[in-house]
Coordinates of C-alpha atoms in Angstrom, one line a residue:
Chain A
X142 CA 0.0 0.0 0.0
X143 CA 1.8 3.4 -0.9
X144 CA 1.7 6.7 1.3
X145 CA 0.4 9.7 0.3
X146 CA 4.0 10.5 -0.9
X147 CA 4.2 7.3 -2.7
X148 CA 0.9 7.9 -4.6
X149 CA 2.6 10.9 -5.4
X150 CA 5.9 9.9 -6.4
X151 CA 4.4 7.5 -8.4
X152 CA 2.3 9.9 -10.4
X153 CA 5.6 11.9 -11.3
X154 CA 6.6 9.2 -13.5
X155 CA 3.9 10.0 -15.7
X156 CA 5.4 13.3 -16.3
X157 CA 7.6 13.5 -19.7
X158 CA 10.6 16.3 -20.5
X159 CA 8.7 19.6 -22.0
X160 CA 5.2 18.9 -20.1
X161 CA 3.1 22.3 -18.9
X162 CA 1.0 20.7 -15.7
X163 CA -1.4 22.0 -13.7
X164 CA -1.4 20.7 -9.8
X165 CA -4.3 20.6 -8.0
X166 CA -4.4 21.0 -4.4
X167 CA -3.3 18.0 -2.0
X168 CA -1.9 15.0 -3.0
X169 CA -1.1 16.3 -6.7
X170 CA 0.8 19.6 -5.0
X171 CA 3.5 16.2 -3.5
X172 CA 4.1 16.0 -7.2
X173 CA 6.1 18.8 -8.0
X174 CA 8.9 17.0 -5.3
X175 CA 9.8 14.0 -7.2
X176 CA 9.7 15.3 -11.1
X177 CA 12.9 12.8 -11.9
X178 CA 16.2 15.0 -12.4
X179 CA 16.6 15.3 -16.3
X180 CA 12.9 16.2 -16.9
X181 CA 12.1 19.7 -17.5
X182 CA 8.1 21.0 -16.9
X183 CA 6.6 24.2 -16.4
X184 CA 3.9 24.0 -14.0
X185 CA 0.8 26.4 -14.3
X186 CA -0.7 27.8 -11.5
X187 CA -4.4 29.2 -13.1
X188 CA -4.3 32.5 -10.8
X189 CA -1.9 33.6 -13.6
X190 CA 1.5 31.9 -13.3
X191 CA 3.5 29.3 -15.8
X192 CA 6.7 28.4 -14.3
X193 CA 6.1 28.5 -11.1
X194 CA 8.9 27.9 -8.6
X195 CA 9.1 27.0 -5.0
X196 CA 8.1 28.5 -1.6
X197 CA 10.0 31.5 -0.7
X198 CA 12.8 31.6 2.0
X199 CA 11.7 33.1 5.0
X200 CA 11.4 36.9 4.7
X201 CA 11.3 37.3 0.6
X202 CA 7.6 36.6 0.2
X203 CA 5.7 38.6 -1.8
X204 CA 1.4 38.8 -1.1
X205 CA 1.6 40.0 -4.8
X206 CA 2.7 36.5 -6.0
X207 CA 0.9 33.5 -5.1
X208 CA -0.5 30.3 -6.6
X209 CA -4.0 29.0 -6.6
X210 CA -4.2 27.8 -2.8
X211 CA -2.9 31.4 -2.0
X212 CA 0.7 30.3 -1.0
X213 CA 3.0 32.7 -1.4
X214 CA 5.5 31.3 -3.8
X215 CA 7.8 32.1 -6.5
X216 CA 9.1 32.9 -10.0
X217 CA 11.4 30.8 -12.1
X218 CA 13.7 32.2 -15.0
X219 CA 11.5 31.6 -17.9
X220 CA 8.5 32.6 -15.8
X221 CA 4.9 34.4 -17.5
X222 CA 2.6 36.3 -15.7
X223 CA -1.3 36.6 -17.3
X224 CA -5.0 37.4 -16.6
X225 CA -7.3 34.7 -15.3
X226 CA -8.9 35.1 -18.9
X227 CA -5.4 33.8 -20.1
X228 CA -4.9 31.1 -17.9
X229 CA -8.3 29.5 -18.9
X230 CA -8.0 30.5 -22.0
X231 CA -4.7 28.2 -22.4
X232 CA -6.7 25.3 -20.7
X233 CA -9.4 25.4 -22.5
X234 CA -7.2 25.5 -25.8
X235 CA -5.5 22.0 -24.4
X236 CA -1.9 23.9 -24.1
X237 CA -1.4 22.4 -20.6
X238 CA -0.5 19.0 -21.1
X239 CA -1.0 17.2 -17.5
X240 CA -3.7 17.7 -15.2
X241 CA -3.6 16.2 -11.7
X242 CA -6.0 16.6 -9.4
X243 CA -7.9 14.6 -6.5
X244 CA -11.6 13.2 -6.2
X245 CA -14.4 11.8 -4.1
X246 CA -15.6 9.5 -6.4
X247 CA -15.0 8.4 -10.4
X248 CA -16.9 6.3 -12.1
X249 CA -16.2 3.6 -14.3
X250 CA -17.4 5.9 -17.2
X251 CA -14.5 8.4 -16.2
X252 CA -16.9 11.0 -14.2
X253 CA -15.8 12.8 -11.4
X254 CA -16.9 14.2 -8.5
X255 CA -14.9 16.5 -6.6
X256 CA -16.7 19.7 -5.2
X257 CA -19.6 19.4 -3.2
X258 CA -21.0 16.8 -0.7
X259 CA -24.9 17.7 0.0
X260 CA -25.8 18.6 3.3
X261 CA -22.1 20.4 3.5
X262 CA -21.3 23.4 3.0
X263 CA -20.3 24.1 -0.5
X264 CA -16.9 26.2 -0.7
X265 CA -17.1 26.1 -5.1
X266 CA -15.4 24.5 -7.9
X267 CA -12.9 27.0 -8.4
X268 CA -11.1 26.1 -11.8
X269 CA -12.1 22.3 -11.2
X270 CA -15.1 22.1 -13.8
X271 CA -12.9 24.1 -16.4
X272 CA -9.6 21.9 -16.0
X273 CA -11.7 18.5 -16.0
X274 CA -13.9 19.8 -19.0
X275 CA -11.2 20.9 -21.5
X276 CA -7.7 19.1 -20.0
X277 CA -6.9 16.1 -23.0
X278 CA -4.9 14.4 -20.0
X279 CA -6.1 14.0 -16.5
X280 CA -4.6 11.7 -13.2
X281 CA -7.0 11.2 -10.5
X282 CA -4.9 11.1 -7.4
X283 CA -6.6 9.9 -4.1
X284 CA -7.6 7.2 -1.8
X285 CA -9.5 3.9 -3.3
X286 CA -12.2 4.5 -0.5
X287 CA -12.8 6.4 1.9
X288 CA -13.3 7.3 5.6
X289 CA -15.8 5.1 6.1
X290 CA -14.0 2.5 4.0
X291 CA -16.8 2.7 1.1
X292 CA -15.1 2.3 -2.4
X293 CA -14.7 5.9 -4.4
X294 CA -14.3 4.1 -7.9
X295 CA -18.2 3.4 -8.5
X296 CA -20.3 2.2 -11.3
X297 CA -21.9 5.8 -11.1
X298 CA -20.7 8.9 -9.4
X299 CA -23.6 9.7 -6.2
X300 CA -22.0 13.1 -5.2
X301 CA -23.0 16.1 -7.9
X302 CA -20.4 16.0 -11.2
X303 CA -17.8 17.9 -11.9
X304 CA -17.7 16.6 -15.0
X305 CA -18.3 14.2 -17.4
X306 CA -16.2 11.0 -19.1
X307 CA -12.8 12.6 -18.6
X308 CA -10.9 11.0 -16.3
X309 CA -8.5 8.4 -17.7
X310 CA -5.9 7.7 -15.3
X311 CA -6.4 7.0 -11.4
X312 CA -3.7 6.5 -9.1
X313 CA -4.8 5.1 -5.1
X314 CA -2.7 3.8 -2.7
X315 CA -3.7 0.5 -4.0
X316 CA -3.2 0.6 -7.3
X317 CA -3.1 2.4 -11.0
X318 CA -5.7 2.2 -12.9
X319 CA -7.1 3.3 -16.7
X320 CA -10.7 4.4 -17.5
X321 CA -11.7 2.2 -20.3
X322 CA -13.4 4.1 -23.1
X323 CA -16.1 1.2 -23.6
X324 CA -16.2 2.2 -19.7
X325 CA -14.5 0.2 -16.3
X326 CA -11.9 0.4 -14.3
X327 CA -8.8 -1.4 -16.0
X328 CA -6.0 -2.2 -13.5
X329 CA -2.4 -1.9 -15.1
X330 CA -0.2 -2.0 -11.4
X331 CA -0.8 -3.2 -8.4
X332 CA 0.7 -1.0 -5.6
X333 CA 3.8 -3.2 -3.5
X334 CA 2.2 -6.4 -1.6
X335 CA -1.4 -5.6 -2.5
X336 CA -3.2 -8.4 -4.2
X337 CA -5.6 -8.2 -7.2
X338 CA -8.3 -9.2 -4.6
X339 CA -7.5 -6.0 -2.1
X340 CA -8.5 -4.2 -5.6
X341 CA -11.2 -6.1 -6.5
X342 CA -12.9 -5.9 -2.6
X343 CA -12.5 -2.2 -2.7
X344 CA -13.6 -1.4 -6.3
X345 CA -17.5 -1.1 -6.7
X346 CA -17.0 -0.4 -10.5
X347 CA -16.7 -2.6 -12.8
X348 CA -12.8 -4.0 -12.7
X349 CA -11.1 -5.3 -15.5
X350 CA -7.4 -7.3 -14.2
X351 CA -5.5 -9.5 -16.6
X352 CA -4.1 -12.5 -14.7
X353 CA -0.8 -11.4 -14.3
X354 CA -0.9 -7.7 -13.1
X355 CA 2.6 -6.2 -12.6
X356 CA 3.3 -4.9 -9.2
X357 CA 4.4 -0.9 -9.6
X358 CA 8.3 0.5 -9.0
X359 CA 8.3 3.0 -6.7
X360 CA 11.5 4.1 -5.2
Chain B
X296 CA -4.8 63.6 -23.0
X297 CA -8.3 63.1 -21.1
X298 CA -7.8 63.3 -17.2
X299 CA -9.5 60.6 -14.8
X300 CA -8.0 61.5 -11.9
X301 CA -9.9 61.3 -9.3
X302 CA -8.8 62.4 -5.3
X303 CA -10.3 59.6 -3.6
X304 CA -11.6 56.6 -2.4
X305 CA -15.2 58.0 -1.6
X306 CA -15.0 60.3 -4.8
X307 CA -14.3 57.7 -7.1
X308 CA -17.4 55.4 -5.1
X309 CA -20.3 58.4 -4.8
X310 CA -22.6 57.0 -7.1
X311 CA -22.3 53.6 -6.4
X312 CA -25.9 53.1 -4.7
X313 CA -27.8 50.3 -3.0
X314 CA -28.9 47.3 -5.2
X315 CA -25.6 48.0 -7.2
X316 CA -23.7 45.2 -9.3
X317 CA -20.0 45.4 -8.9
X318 CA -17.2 43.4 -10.0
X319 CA -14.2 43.4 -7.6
X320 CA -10.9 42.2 -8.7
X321 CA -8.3 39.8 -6.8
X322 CA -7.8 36.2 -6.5
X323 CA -8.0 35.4 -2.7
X324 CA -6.7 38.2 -1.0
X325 CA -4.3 39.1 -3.5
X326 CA -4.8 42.5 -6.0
X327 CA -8.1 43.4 -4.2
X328 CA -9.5 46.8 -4.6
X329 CA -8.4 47.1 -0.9
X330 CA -9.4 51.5 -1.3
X331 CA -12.7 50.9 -2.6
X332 CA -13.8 48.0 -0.3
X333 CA -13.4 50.1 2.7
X334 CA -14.7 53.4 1.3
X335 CA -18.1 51.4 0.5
X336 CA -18.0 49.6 4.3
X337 CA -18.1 53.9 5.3
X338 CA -20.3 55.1 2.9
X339 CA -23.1 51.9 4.0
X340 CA -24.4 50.8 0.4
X341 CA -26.3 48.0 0.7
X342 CA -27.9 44.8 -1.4
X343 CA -25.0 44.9 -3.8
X344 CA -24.4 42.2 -5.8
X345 CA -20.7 41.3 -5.7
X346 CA -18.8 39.2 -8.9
X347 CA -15.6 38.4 -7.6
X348 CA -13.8 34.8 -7.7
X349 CA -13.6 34.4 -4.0
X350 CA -15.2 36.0 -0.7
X351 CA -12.4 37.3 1.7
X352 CA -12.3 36.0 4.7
X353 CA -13.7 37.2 7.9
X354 CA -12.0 40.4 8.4
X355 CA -10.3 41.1 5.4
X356 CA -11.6 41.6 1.8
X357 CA -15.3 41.7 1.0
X358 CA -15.3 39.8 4.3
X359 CA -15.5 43.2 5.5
X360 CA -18.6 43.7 3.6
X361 CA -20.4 40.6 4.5
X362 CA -19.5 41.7 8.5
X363 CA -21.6 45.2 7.5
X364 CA -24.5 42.8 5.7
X365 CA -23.5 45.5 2.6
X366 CA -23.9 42.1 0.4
X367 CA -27.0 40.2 -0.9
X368 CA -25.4 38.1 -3.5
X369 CA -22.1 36.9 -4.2
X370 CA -20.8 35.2 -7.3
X371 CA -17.7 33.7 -7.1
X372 CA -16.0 30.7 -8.3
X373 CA -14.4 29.2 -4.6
X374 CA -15.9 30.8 -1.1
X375 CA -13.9 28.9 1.8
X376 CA -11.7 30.4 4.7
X377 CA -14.7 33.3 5.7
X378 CA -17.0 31.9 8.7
X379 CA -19.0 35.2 8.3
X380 CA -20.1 34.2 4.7
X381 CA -20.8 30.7 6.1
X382 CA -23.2 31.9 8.7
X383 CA -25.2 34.5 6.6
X384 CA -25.0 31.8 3.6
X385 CA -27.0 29.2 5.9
X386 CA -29.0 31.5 7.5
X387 CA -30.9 32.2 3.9
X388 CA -29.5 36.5 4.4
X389 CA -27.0 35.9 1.4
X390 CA -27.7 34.4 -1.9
X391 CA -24.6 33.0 -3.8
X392 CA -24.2 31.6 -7.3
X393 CA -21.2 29.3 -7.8
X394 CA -19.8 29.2 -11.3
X395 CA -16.8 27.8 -12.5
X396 CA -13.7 30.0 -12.6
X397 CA -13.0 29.8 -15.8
X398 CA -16.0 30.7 -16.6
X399 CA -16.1 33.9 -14.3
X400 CA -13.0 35.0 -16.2
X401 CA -14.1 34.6 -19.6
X402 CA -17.6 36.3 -19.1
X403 CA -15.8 39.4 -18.2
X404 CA -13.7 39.2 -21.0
X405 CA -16.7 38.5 -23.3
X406 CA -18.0 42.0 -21.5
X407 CA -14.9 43.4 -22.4
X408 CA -14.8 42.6 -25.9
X409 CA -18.0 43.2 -26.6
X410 CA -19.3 39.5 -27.7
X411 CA -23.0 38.4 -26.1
X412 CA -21.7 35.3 -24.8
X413 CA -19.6 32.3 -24.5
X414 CA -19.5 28.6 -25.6
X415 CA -17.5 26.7 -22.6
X416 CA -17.3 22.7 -21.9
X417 CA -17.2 24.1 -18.1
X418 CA -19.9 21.8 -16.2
X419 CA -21.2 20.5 -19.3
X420 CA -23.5 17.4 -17.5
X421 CA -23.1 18.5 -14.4
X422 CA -25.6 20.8 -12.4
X423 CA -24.3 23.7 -13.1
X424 CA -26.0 23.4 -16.8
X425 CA -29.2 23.3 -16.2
X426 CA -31.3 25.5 -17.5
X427 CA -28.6 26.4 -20.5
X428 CA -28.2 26.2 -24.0
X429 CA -26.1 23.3 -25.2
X430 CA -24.6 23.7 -28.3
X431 CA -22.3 21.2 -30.2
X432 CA -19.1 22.1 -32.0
X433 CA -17.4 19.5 -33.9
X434 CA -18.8 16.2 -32.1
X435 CA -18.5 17.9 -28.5
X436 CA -20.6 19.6 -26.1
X437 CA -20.8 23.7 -24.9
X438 CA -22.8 25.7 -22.5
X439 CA -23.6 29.0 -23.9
X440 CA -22.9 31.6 -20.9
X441 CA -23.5 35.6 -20.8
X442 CA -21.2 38.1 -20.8
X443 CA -21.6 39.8 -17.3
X444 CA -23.6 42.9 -17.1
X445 CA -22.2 44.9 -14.3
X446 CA -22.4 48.9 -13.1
X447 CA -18.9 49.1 -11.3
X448 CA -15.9 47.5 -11.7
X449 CA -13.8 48.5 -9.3
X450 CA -10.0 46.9 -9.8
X451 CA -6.7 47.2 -8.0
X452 CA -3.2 48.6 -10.3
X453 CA 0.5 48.7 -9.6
X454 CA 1.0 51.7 -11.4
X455 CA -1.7 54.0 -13.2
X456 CA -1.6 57.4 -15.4
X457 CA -3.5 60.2 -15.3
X458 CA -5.2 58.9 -18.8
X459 CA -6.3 55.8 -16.6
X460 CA -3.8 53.2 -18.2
X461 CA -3.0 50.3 -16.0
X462 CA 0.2 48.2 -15.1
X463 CA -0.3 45.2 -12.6
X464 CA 2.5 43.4 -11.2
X465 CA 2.8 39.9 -10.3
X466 CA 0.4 37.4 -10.0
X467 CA -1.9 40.1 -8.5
X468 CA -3.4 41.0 -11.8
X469 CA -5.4 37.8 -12.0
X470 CA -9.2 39.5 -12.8
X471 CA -8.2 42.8 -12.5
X472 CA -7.1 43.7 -16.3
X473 CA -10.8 41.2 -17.5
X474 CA -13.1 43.2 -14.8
X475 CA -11.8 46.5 -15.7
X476 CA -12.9 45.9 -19.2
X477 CA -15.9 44.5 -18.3
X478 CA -17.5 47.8 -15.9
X479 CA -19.9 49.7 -17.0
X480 CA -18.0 52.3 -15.1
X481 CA -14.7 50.9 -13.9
X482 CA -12.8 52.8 -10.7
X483 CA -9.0 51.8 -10.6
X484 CA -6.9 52.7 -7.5
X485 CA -3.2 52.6 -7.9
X486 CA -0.5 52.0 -5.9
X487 CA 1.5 54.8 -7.8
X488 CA -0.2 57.0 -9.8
X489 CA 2.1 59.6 -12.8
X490 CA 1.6 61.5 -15.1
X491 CA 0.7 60.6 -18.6
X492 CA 3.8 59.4 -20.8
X493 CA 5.4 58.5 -17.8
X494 CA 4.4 54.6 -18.6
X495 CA 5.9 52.7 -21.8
X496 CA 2.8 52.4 -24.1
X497 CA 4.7 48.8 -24.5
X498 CA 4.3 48.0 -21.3
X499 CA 0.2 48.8 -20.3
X500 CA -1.5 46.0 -19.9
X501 CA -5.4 47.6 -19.6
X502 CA -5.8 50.6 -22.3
X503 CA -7.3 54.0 -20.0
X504 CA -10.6 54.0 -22.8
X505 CA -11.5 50.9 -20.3
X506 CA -10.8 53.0 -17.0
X507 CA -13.3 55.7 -16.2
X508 CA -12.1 56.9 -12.4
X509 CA -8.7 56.6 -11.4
X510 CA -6.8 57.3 -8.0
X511 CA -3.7 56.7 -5.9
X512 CA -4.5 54.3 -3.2
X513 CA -3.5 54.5 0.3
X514 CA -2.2 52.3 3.5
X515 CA -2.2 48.8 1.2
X516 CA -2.2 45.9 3.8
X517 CA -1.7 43.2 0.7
X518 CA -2.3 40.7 3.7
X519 CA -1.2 37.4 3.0
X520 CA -3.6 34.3 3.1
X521 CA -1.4 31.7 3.0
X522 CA 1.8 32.4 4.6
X523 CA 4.5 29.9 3.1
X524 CA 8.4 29.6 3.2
X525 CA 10.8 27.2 2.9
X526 CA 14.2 26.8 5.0
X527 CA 17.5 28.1 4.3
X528 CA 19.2 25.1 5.1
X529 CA 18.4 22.5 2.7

């Protein structure tokens, strides 16, 4: 079973030399700390930042320069500063190549669900609903159930959409797994020392395992 | 060169009346018309209806606004961090609409560029469509969405002329440079303010035909939200 930093670590081997990425918030922030040496991305923060860099030493932050959890962070050389019209503008036109972001629930049809639990109060979508919509490449990062140990890959998404058949790729700390397009879960890795049954038992979708899975390499 | 200078807060805000629409700029707490907010808490308007992408928090922002119940409806993109909001939210005394940020952006922009509306994949299924026009381009699905309609924008320079041209800095331009174009009156305070030809005319990012008021702002706070570092040693 893999750590939060494992699913994270994980994840950054999906990342190729010249990407633009977009991190959500969470597990998908881990990311950015174990892009492998050699691999150059820009990562896009959709306040109005590509390129940005890390979190200031003590003293040198700047409340004009933050990223889209309102850290203060900052600039790289190479750097660009836009409008918000810009920045989802450049989603929208598929520029960014990597979206990574977390969920409550996907469904085997590659739904998501991510903002807004009935009954809660609703804090918004923020840029969720436009990076999800437009992104051509999206990793789910988060837990295969949750707190109360109910699966979150389901045949259909019960929380309210964020939106609809785009997920492709899901990373838990169980396992990877694809979004078929005919729809189901189709499990390429097992996570270290979890068996295709521990998958199976906590996957309500519809799960698709060849015999011999390969169990993942994470360092 | 046409002057828009204007010598204050509460000047540049005197016909801004109860049951206003304004569009405030900033993302979080960062580039927010810090000048204006508090010379509309003094001057008491009420049942505005503020689009902005977020909410403030308690005591900072348009949180200030909600503490003076100054606000009937916000419409914003993400609302956490602001108990305030929460309260007056679930007590039924604020209305909010959530859209997507994207969205937000791009219907001031529309505003801006005078277009009617938008086609965005943006919460295409989800319930955020309902009630809208679907349209399909080339085998996928679009909501159609307005351009905002909106009396005052009020947004938040670096640097500003007398002409009412506008430089931001940083990532604190976010909605500022759409919004401005999007006011049917737009009020820009400035951290400096010079004189026409002072600025590059390379260098503006908002052209003054878009800025109607224009003032230096004083006593910026620029609080941070999110207060992050990393060590020395490493």
């Amino acid at each position: 079973m893999l750590s939060k930093e494992g699913i994270a670590k994980r994840i950054a081997k999906e990342i190729k030399n010249g990407y633009y990425v977009n991190l959500g918030i969470g597990i998908p922030t881990l990311v950015a700390n174990y892009i492998p040496a050699g691999i150059d991305v820009v990562l896009q923060s959709e306040n109005g930042l590509l390129g940005m860099g890390p979190f200031p030493f003590e003293g040198e932050e700047d409340p004009d320069l933050i990223n889209a959890g309102k850290q203060t962070i900052t600039t790289l050389p190479g750097s660009a500063i836009f409008d918000s019209a810009m920045s989802f503008g450049m989603i929208r036109a598929q520029k960014i190549d990597l979206t990574i972001l977390g969920a409550m629930e996907v469904s085997e049809h590659g739904d998501i669900a991510n903002w807004k639990i009935p009954g809660k109060m609703v804090k918004g979508m923020g840029g969720a609903m436009d990076l999800v919509a437009s992104a051509k490449n999206i990793i789910v990062a988060m837990q295969h159930v949750n707190k109360a140990g109910e699966s979150k890959l389901l045949p259909n998404c019960t929380l309210p959409l964020t939106g609809v058949k785009c997920i492709k790729k899901i990373v838990t700390e169980l396992a990877v797994l694809d979004v078929l397009p005919e729809g189901g879960f189709k499990l390429i890795e097992r996570a270290p020392g979890v068996s295709v049954a521990e998958i199976r038992n906590a996957t309500l979708g519809k799960l698709y395992a060849d015999d011999d899975v390969p169990e993942m390499v994470v360092e | 060169m046409i002057n828009k200078v204007v010598g204050s807060a509460e000047e540049a805000i005197s016909d801004i009346r109860d049951g206003s629409t304004l569009m405030l700029g900033g993302f979080g707490l960062c580039g927010i018309p810090e000048n204006c907010i508090a010379a509309l808490v003094k001057k008491g308007v009420k049942e505005l209806t503020c689009i902005a992408n977020n909410a403030g928090v308690d005591d900072f922002g348009i949180g200030l606004m909600l503490q003076t119940r100054q606000v009937k409806k916000m419409i914003s993109s993400y609302v956490g961090e602001n108990a305030e909001f929460e309260r007056q939210l679930l007590s039924g005394e604020l209305e909010v609409e959530l859209i997507p940020q994207g969205t937000l952006a791009t219907r001031c922009l529309a505003a801006g560029y005078g277009m009617p509306a938008i086609f965005t994949p943006a919460g295409v299924g989800t319930e955020i469509a309902e009630g809208k026009e679907v349209r399909n381009f080339n085998g996928k699905d679009y909501l159609m969405e307005y351009a905002f309609e909106a009396d005052f924008a009020l947004v938040k320079a670096w640097k500003g002329d007398t002409a009412g041209n506008l430089i931001f800095r940083s990532t604190s331009r976010n909605f500022n440079p759409v919004m401005a174009m999007a006011g049917k009156v737009t009020i820009a305070e400035v951290e400096e303010l010079v004189e026409a030809g002072a600025l590059d005319p390379d260098q503006i990012h908002t052209p003054g035909v878009y800025v109607h008021r224009i003032f230096k702002g004083n006593n910026y706070e620029k609080r941070i939200e999110q207060r992050t570092v990393r060590s020395r040693i490493s």
